[in-house]
CSV table of N, CA and C in Angstrom, one decimal:
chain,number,residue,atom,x,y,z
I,101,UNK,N,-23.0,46.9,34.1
I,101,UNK,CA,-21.8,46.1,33.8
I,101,UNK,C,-21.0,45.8,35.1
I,102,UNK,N,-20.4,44.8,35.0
I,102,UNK,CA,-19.7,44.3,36.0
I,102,UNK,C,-18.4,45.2,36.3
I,103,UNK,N,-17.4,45.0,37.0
I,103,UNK,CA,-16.5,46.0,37.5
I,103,UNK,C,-15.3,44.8,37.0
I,104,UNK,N,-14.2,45.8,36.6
I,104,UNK,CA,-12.9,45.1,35.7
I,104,UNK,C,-12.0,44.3,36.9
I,105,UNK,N,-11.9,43.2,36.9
I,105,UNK,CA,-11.0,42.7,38.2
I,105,UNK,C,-10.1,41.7,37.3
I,106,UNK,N,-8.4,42.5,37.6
I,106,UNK,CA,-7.5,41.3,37.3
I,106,UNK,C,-7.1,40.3,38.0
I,107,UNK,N,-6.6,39.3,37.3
I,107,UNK,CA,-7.1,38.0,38.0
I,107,UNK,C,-5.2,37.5,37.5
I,108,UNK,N,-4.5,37.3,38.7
I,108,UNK,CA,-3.3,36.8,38.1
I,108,UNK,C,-3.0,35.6,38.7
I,109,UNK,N,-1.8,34.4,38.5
I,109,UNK,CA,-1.3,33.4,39.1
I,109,UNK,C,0.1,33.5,39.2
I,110,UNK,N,0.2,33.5,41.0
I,110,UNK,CA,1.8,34.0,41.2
I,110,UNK,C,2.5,32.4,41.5
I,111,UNK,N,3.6,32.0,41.4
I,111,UNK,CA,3.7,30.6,42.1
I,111,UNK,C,5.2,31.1,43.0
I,112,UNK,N,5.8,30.7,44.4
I,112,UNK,CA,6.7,31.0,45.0
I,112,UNK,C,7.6,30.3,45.6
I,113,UNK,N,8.5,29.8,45.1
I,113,UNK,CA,9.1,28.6,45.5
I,113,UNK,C,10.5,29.0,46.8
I,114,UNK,N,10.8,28.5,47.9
I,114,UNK,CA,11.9,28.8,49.1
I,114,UNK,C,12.2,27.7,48.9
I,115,UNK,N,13.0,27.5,50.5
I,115,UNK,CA,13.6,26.2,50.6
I,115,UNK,C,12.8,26.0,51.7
I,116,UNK,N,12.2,24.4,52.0
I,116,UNK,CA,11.4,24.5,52.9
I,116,UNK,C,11.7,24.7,54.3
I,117,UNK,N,12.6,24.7,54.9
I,117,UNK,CA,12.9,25.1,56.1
I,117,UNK,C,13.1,27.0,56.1
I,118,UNK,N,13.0,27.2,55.1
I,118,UNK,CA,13.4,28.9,55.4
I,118,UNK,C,11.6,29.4,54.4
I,119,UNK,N,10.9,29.2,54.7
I,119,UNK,CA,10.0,29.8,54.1
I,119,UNK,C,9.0,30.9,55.2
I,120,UNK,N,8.2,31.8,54.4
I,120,UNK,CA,7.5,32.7,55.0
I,120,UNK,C,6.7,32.2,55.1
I,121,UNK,N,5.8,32.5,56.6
I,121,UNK,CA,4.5,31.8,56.5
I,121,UNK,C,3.7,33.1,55.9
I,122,UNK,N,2.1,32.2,55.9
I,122,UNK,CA,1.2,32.7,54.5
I,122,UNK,C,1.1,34.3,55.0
I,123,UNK,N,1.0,34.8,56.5
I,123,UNK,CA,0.8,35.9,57.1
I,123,UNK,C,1.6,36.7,56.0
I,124,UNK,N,2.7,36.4,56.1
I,124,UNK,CA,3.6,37.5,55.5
I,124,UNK,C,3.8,37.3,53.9
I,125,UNK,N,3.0,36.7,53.5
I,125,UNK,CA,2.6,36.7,51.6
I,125,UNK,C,1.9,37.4,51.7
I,126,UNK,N,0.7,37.0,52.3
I,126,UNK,CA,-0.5,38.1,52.3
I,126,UNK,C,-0.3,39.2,52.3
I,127,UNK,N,0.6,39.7,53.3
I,127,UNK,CA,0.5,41.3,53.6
I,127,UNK,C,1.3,41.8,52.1
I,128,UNK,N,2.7,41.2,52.0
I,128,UNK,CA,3.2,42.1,50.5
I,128,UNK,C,2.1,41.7,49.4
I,129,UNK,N,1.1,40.6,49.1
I,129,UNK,CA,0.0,41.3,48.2
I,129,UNK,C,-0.9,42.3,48.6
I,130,UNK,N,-1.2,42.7,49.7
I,130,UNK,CA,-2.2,43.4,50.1
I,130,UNK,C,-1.4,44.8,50.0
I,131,UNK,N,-0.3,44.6,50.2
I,131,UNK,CA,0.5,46.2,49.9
I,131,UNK,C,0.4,46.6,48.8
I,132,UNK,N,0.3,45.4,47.2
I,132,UNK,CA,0.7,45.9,46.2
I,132,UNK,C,-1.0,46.2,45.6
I,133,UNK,N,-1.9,46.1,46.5
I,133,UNK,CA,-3.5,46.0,46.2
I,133,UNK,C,-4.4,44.9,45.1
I,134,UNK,N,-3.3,43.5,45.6
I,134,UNK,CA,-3.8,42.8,45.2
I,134,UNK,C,-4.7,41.9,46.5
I,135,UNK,N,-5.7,41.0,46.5
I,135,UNK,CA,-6.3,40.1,47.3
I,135,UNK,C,-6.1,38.2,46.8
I,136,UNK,N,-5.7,37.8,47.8
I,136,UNK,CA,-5.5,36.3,47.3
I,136,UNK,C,-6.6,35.6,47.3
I,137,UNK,N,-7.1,35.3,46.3
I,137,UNK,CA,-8.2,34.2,46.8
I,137,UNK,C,-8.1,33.0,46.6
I,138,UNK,N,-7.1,32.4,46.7
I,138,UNK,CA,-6.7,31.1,46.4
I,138,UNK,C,-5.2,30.7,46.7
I,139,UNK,N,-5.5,29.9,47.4
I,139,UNK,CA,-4.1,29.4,47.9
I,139,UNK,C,-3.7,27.9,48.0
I,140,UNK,N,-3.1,27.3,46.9
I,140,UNK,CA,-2.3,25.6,47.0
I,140,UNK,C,0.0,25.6,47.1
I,141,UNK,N,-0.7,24.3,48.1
I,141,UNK,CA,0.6,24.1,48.5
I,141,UNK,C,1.4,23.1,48.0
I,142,UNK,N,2.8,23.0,47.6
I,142,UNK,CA,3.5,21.8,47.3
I,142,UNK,C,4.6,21.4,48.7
I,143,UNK,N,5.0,20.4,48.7
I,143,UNK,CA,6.5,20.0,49.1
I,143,UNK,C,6.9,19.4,47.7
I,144,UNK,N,7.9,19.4,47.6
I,144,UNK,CA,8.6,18.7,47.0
I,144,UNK,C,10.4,18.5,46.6
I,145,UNK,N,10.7,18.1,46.2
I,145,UNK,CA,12.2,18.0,46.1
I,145,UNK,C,12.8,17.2,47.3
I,146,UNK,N,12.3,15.9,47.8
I,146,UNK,CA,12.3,15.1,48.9
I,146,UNK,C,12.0,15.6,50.2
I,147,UNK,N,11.4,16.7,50.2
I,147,UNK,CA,10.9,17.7,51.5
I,147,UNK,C,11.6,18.7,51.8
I,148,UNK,N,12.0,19.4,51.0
I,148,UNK,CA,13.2,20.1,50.6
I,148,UNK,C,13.1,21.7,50.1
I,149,UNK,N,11.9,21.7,49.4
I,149,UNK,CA,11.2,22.6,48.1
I,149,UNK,C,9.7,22.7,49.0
I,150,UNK,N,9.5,24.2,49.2
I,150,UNK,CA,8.3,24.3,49.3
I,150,UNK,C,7.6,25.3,48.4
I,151,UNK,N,6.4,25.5,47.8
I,151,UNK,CA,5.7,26.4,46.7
I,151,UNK,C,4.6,26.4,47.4
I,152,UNK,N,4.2,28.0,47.2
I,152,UNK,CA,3.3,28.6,47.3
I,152,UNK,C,2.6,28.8,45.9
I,153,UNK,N,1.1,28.2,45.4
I,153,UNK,CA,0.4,28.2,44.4
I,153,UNK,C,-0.8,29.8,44.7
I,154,UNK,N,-0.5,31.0,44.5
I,154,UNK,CA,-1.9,32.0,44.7
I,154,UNK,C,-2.6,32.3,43.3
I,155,UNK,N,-3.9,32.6,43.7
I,155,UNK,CA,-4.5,33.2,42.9
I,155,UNK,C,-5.0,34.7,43.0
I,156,UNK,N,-4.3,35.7,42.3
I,156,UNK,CA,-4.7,37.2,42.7
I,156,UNK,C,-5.6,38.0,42.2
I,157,UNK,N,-6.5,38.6,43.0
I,157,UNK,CA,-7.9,39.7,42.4
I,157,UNK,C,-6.6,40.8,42.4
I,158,UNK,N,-7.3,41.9,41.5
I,158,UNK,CA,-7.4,43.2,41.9
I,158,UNK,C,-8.3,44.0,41.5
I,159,UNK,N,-9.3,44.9,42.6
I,159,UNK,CA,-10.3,45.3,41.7
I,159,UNK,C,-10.1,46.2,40.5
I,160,UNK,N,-9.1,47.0,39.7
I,160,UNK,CA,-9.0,47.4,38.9
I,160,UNK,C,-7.2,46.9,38.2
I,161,UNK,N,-6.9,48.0,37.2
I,161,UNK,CA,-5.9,47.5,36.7
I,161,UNK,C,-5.0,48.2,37.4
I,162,UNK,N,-3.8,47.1,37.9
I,162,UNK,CA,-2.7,47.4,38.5
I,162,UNK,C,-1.3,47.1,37.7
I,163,UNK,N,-0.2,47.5,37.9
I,163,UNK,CA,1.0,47.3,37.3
I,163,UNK,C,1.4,46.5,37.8
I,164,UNK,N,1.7,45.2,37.2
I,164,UNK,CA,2.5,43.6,38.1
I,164,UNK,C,4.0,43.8,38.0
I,165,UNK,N,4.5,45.0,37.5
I,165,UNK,CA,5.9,45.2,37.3
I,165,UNK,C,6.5,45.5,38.6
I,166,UNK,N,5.2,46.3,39.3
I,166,UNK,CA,5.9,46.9,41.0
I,166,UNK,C,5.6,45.7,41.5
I,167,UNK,N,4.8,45.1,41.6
I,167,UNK,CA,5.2,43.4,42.6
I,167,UNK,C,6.1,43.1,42.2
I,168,UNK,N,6.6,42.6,40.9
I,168,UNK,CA,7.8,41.4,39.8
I,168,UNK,C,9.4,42.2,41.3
I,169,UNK,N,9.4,43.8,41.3
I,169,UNK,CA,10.2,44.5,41.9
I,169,UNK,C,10.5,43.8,43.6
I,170,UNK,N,9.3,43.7,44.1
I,170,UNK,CA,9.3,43.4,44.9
I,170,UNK,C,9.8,42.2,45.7
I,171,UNK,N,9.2,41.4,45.0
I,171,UNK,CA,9.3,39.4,44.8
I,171,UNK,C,11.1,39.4,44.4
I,172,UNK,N,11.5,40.0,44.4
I,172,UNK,CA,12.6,40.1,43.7
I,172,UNK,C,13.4,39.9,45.0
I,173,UNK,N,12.8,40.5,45.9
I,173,UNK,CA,13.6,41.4,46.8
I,173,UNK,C,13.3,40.3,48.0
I,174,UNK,N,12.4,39.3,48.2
I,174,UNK,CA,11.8,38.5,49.2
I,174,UNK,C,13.2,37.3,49.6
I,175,UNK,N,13.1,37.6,50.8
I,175,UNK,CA,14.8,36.9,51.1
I,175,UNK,C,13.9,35.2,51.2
I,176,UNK,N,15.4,34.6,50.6
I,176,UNK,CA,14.8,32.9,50.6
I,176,UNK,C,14.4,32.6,49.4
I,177,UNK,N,13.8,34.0,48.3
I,177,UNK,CA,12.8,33.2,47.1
I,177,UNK,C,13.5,32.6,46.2
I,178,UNK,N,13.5,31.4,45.9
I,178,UNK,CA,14.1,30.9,45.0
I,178,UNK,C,14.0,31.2,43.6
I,179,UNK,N,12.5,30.9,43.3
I,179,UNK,CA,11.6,31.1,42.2
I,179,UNK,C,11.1,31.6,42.3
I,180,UNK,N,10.1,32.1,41.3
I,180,UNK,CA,8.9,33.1,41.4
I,180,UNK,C,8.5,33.0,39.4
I,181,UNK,N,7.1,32.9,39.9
I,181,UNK,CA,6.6,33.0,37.8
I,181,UNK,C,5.1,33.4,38.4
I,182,UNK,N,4.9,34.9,37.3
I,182,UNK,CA,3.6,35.8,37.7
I,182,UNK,C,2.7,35.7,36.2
I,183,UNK,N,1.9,35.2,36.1
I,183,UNK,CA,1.1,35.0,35.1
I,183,UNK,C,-0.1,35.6,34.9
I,184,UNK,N,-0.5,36.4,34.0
I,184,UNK,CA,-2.4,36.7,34.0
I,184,UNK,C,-2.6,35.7,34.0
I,185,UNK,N,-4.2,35.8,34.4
I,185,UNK,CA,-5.3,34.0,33.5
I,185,UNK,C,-5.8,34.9,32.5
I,186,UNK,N,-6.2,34.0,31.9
I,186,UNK,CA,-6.4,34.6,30.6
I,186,UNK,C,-8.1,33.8,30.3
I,187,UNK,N,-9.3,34.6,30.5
I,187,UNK,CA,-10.2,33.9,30.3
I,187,UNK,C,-11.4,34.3,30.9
């Protein structure tokens, strides 16, 4: 049997002059023992709005409540919406 890996979609929206680069996304998923394997970008809001699109492994089951804690806490974030995939 294959090994249980959750698979979630985080999206992260700043303002685009104040944004973290990808270095420092990466490291708070990698804190929370999640892996990105997928990463899309937006501008939008006349160049104004920037979003971060990830896609997150984890090899087993983790609690997305301690990240939700975290993201909470990321200076700049405007938005933030953490989703399973379901599938």
């Amino acid at each position: 049997a294959l090994p249980h890996r959750e698979q979630l979609h985080l999206s992260l929206t700043f303002p685009a002059d104040r944004t973290p680069p990808m270095d420092v996304i990466r490291q708070i998923m990698d804190s929370h023992g999640y892996n990105v394997s997928d990463w899309s970008f937006q501008l939008s809001g006349l160049g104004k709005v920037f979003s971060y699109e990830l896609v997150l492994h984890a090899a087993g089951p983790l609690d997305p409540s301690v990240l939700v804690g975290t993201l909470s806490g990321i200076e700049n974030l405007q938005e933030y919406r953490l989703s399973p995939s379901r599938g």
